XYZ file of C-alpha atoms in Angstrom:
286
model
C 42.966 7.467 -37.493
C 41.528 6.269 -34.348
C 37.838 5.680 -34.116
C 35.950 7.568 -31.378
C 34.630 5.346 -28.814
C 30.889 5.504 -28.127
C 30.088 7.384 -24.898
C 29.220 5.429 -21.978
C 25.594 5.111 -21.113
C 23.584 4.422 -17.862
C 22.423 0.902 -17.412
C 19.232 1.979 -15.598
C 17.524 -1.405 -15.987
C 20.514 -3.036 -14.355
C 20.348 -0.666 -11.476
C 16.582 -1.521 -10.968
C 17.268 -5.155 -11.106
C 19.660 -4.808 -8.086
C 16.779 -2.684 -6.442
C 14.401 -5.579 -6.966
C 16.827 -8.016 -5.489
C 17.487 -5.800 -2.600
C 13.799 -5.705 -1.849
C 13.535 -9.606 -2.066
C 16.487 -10.044 0.130
C 14.828 -7.859 2.820
C 11.612 -10.097 2.637
C 13.853 -13.047 3.368
C 15.558 -11.302 6.137
C 12.131 -10.331 7.685
C 11.188 -14.075 7.476
C 14.255 -15.039 9.476
C 13.041 -12.622 12.178
C 9.583 -14.120 12.020
C 11.273 -17.580 12.403
C 12.903 -16.273 15.464
C 9.443 -15.595 16.993
C 9.796 -11.652 16.561
C 6.479 -11.277 14.755
C 6.051 -7.800 15.407
C 9.142 -6.795 13.463
C 9.201 -9.205 10.852
C 8.008 -6.830 8.237
C 10.436 -4.071 8.942
C 13.316 -4.887 6.831
C 11.106 -4.742 3.752
C 9.590 -1.424 4.864
C 13.121 -0.102 5.513
C 14.317 -1.173 2.126
C 11.506 0.489 0.487
C 12.108 3.709 2.110
C 15.823 3.529 1.371
C 15.093 2.958 -2.444
C 13.096 5.981 -2.717
C 15.160 8.300 -0.020
C 18.451 7.238 -1.613
C 17.349 8.084 -5.236
C 14.696 10.805 -5.184
C 15.602 14.440 -4.968
C 16.260 15.811 -1.538
C 13.268 17.928 -1.808
C 11.235 14.546 -0.709
C 11.653 12.703 2.473
C 10.849 9.245 3.156
C 9.566 8.042 6.401
C 6.743 5.936 8.102
C 4.228 7.152 10.501
C 1.037 9.233 10.460
C -0.387 12.375 8.898
C -2.531 14.719 10.852
C -4.725 17.730 9.908
C -5.173 21.152 11.163
C -7.216 19.943 14.228
C -4.180 17.251 14.999
C -6.576 14.373 14.068
C -4.375 11.546 13.020
C -4.624 8.977 10.087
C -3.860 5.322 10.602
C -0.293 4.299 10.531
C 1.187 4.212 6.887
C 4.372 2.075 6.086
C 5.811 4.642 3.577
C 5.126 8.421 3.264
C 6.826 10.478 0.615
C 6.529 14.014 1.662
C 7.486 17.448 0.586
C 10.592 18.090 2.649
C 9.984 21.904 2.703
C 6.548 21.350 4.537
C 7.468 18.446 6.812
C 7.051 18.994 10.620
C 8.335 16.018 12.700
C 6.383 15.902 15.842
C 6.820 12.673 17.413
C 5.271 12.340 20.972
C 8.792 11.243 22.343
C 12.304 11.591 20.952
C 13.971 8.567 19.186
C 10.768 7.166 17.623
C 10.918 5.892 14.166
C 7.417 6.685 13.264
C 6.746 10.426 12.027
C 3.703 12.676 12.401
C 3.501 15.036 9.389
C 1.079 17.423 8.237
C -1.267 15.829 5.701
C -0.714 18.595 3.021
C 2.910 17.523 2.552
C 2.308 14.083 1.917
C 2.950 13.062 -1.893
C 2.806 9.284 -1.890
C 1.366 6.836 0.659
C 2.698 3.381 0.411
C 1.610 -0.090 2.004
C 4.082 -2.734 2.074
C 3.406 -6.274 2.876
C 6.069 -9.170 2.734
C 3.609 -11.713 1.160
C 0.532 -11.952 -1.134
C -1.578 -13.369 1.686
C -1.764 -9.964 3.086
C -2.846 -8.137 -0.057
C -6.483 -7.773 0.785
C -5.158 -6.163 4.252
C -2.927 -3.863 2.292
C -5.744 -2.598 0.312
C -8.028 -2.026 3.259
C -5.144 0.088 4.869
C -4.884 2.006 1.489
C -8.411 2.855 1.245
C -8.389 3.904 4.892
C -5.465 6.127 4.333
C -6.872 7.844 1.116
C -10.197 8.442 2.775
C -8.821 9.987 5.769
C -6.502 12.370 3.474
C -9.626 13.380 1.415
C -11.650 14.041 4.679
C -8.732 16.214 5.855
C -8.495 18.051 2.483
C -12.308 18.483 2.210
C -12.406 20.277 5.774
C -9.321 22.545 4.675
C -10.906 23.518 1.554
C -14.035 24.486 3.207
C -12.088 26.705 5.417
C -9.485 28.195 3.187
C -10.638 27.366 -0.542
C -7.185 25.538 -0.848
C -7.452 21.833 -1.794
C -3.867 20.379 -2.273
C -2.994 17.926 -4.816
C -3.827 14.363 -3.606
C -1.156 11.929 -2.837
C -1.104 8.644 -5.016
C -1.551 5.556 -2.957
C 0.689 2.556 -3.784
C 0.563 -1.123 -2.535
C 3.576 -3.155 -2.698
C 3.993 -7.000 -2.160
C 7.430 -8.877 -1.780
C 6.993 -12.301 -2.546
C 4.166 -14.495 -3.893
C 0.836 -13.939 -5.471
C -0.153 -14.188 -9.236
C -1.936 -11.803 -11.826
C -5.068 -13.738 -11.447
C -5.364 -14.043 -7.890
C -4.506 -10.191 -7.561
C -7.236 -9.387 -10.131
C -9.827 -11.371 -7.882
C -8.643 -9.400 -4.821
C -8.783 -6.115 -6.550
C -12.268 -6.710 -7.666
C -13.472 -7.078 -4.043
C -11.020 -4.346 -2.744
C -12.669 -1.467 -0.611
C -12.951 1.977 -2.231
C -11.190 4.421 -2.864
C -8.596 1.851 -4.657
C -4.924 2.784 -4.821
C -3.302 3.989 -8.052
C -0.745 1.119 -8.249
C -0.438 -2.196 -6.880
C 3.079 -3.969 -7.652
C 3.990 -7.622 -6.734
C 7.861 -7.535 -6.623
C 8.888 -11.036 -7.041
C 6.106 -11.888 -9.511
C 6.570 -8.757 -11.531
C 3.116 -7.985 -11.648
C 1.832 -4.352 -11.809
C -1.654 -3.027 -11.780
C -2.002 0.818 -12.419
C -4.781 3.294 -12.643
C -6.065 3.634 -16.192
C -6.924 7.074 -17.170
C -10.001 7.107 -19.561
C -8.238 9.738 -21.584
C -5.410 7.588 -22.710
C -5.119 5.122 -25.610
C -4.192 1.511 -25.108
C -0.521 2.538 -25.202
C 0.563 5.453 -23.043
C 0.494 8.867 -25.276
C 4.062 9.260 -26.391
C 3.610 13.086 -26.177
C 2.294 12.872 -22.503
C 4.581 12.749 -19.649
C 4.868 9.488 -17.703
C 1.574 8.171 -16.246
C -0.099 11.386 -17.180
C -3.421 11.693 -15.491
C -3.336 8.666 -12.994
C -5.208 9.310 -9.700
C -6.377 7.068 -6.879
C -9.626 4.974 -7.484
C -9.557 5.004 -11.179
C -10.269 1.526 -13.014
C -7.081 -0.814 -12.557
C -5.328 -2.620 -15.444
C -2.328 -4.880 -15.708
C 0.809 -3.145 -17.029
C 3.338 -5.120 -19.165
C 7.022 -4.406 -19.834
C 8.102 -7.185 -21.989
C 11.857 -8.986 -21.648
C 12.709 -11.781 -19.342
C 11.038 -12.076 -16.055
C 14.002 -10.608 -14.227
C 14.198 -7.566 -16.738
C 10.308 -7.216 -16.799
C 9.880 -6.748 -13.115
C 13.041 -4.434 -13.043
C 11.351 -2.446 -15.748
C 8.035 -2.216 -13.938
C 9.688 -1.021 -10.751
C 11.475 1.660 -12.596
C 8.237 2.698 -14.154
C 6.790 2.831 -10.867
C 9.514 4.815 -9.486
C 9.531 7.363 -12.379
C 5.516 7.636 -11.993
C 6.270 8.660 -8.605
C 8.837 11.255 -9.635
C 6.232 12.673 -12.135
C 3.593 12.880 -9.773
C 5.691 14.815 -7.111
C 7.128 17.096 -9.832
C 3.683 18.159 -10.712
C 3.466 20.167 -7.556
C 5.972 22.455 -9.005
C 5.621 25.343 -11.436
C 7.765 23.688 -13.994
C 8.644 19.743 -14.264
C 12.374 19.653 -14.127
C 12.506 15.996 -15.044
C 10.200 16.146 -17.917
C 12.890 15.337 -20.675
C 14.408 12.501 -18.724
C 10.594 11.327 -18.075
C 9.975 11.512 -22.027
C 13.266 9.541 -22.504
C 12.186 6.855 -20.416
C 8.837 6.425 -21.865
C 10.534 6.375 -25.378
C 13.416 3.645 -24.455
C 11.477 1.470 -22.114
C 7.712 1.658 -23.136
C 5.251 -0.394 -21.395
C 1.658 -0.985 -22.311
C -1.775 -2.136 -20.795
C -2.266 -5.948 -21.141
C -4.928 -7.011 -23.593
C -7.393 -7.840 -21.107
C -10.342 -5.928 -19.236
C -9.620 -3.412 -16.802
C -10.913 -3.752 -13.215
C -13.828 -1.502 -13.271
C -15.347 0.256 -10.298
C -18.682 -0.637 -9.091
C -21.474 1.937 -9.720
C -22.467 4.194 -6.900
C -25.634 2.205 -6.442
C -23.708 -0.995 -5.964
C -21.602 0.533 -3.341
C-alpha cells in the first residue's frame, strides 16, 4: 500500500521574505537615482514597490495609488505616498491627463501610508501622517455635521526602508505630533510599533480578529514575532499586511477573510514586547 503524500502548503512567510527583499532593493535603486543627482525622484522606487505589494496582493475591491483626498467642498489634503481606497467609491480627478498622482474622495480612503527610504526621515513622516489624519478627521466631522454620516477612519501607517533602531524609534515616537499613526514599520531592521488597544491582553486575544480594535492615536508598543532576523521582519510585514486587510474588510457586512485571519493569528502569533508602551501625553500637556 502506498502512503498518501501530505498535501502541499503555502509557504507564506517565504513569500513575505521576497516582499521584504523587493522593498529593500527598491530603496537601493532610489539611492542610485539620488547619486545621479535626481533628488526629487529618489524616493519613488520605494513608493512604487509599496503600492505594487498591496495592489498585487489585496482584493480588486481595493485600489492603491498616491496623491490627495478631497472633501465635499473640494478642499485637498497634503500629498500622501500610499492611499488604499475602496475601488467602488474612487473618483480619479487629476487636473491634467497622464499624472501619477490621484485625487480621490476622502470617504473612500481605507489606509494612508507614508514611505521614507531611511530612518533619518522618520520624524518628517510622522509629521506628514499627523497632518493626513487631522485633515481626514476635519473632513469627516464636517460631513457628519451635515449628514449624520461619519465614515470609518482609515489607519495611518509609516514605513521606513533602511536604517534605524528600536531605541531611536521609541524616542522619535515619544516626540511625535498627534494624532499618531496606527503602525510604524522599519523594514530592514524588522522593527514594528503598533497601536495597542487597552482592551486586549498582552498577547492578542485568540478569539478576536487580527489586530482587533486598533485605531490611530492609541499608545504605541513594539511588536515581536520571533525567529531569525530575516524571518522576523517577513512575519512582521505579513502581520501588517493582514491587519490592513482586516481593517478594510470591516467596512463590509461580513468579513470574508475572517477564517484566514484567525489561521494567521494561530500559526504565526506575535506579541507586544515586554517594555512600556509609548503613552500619549495628557490633554493638558498638549
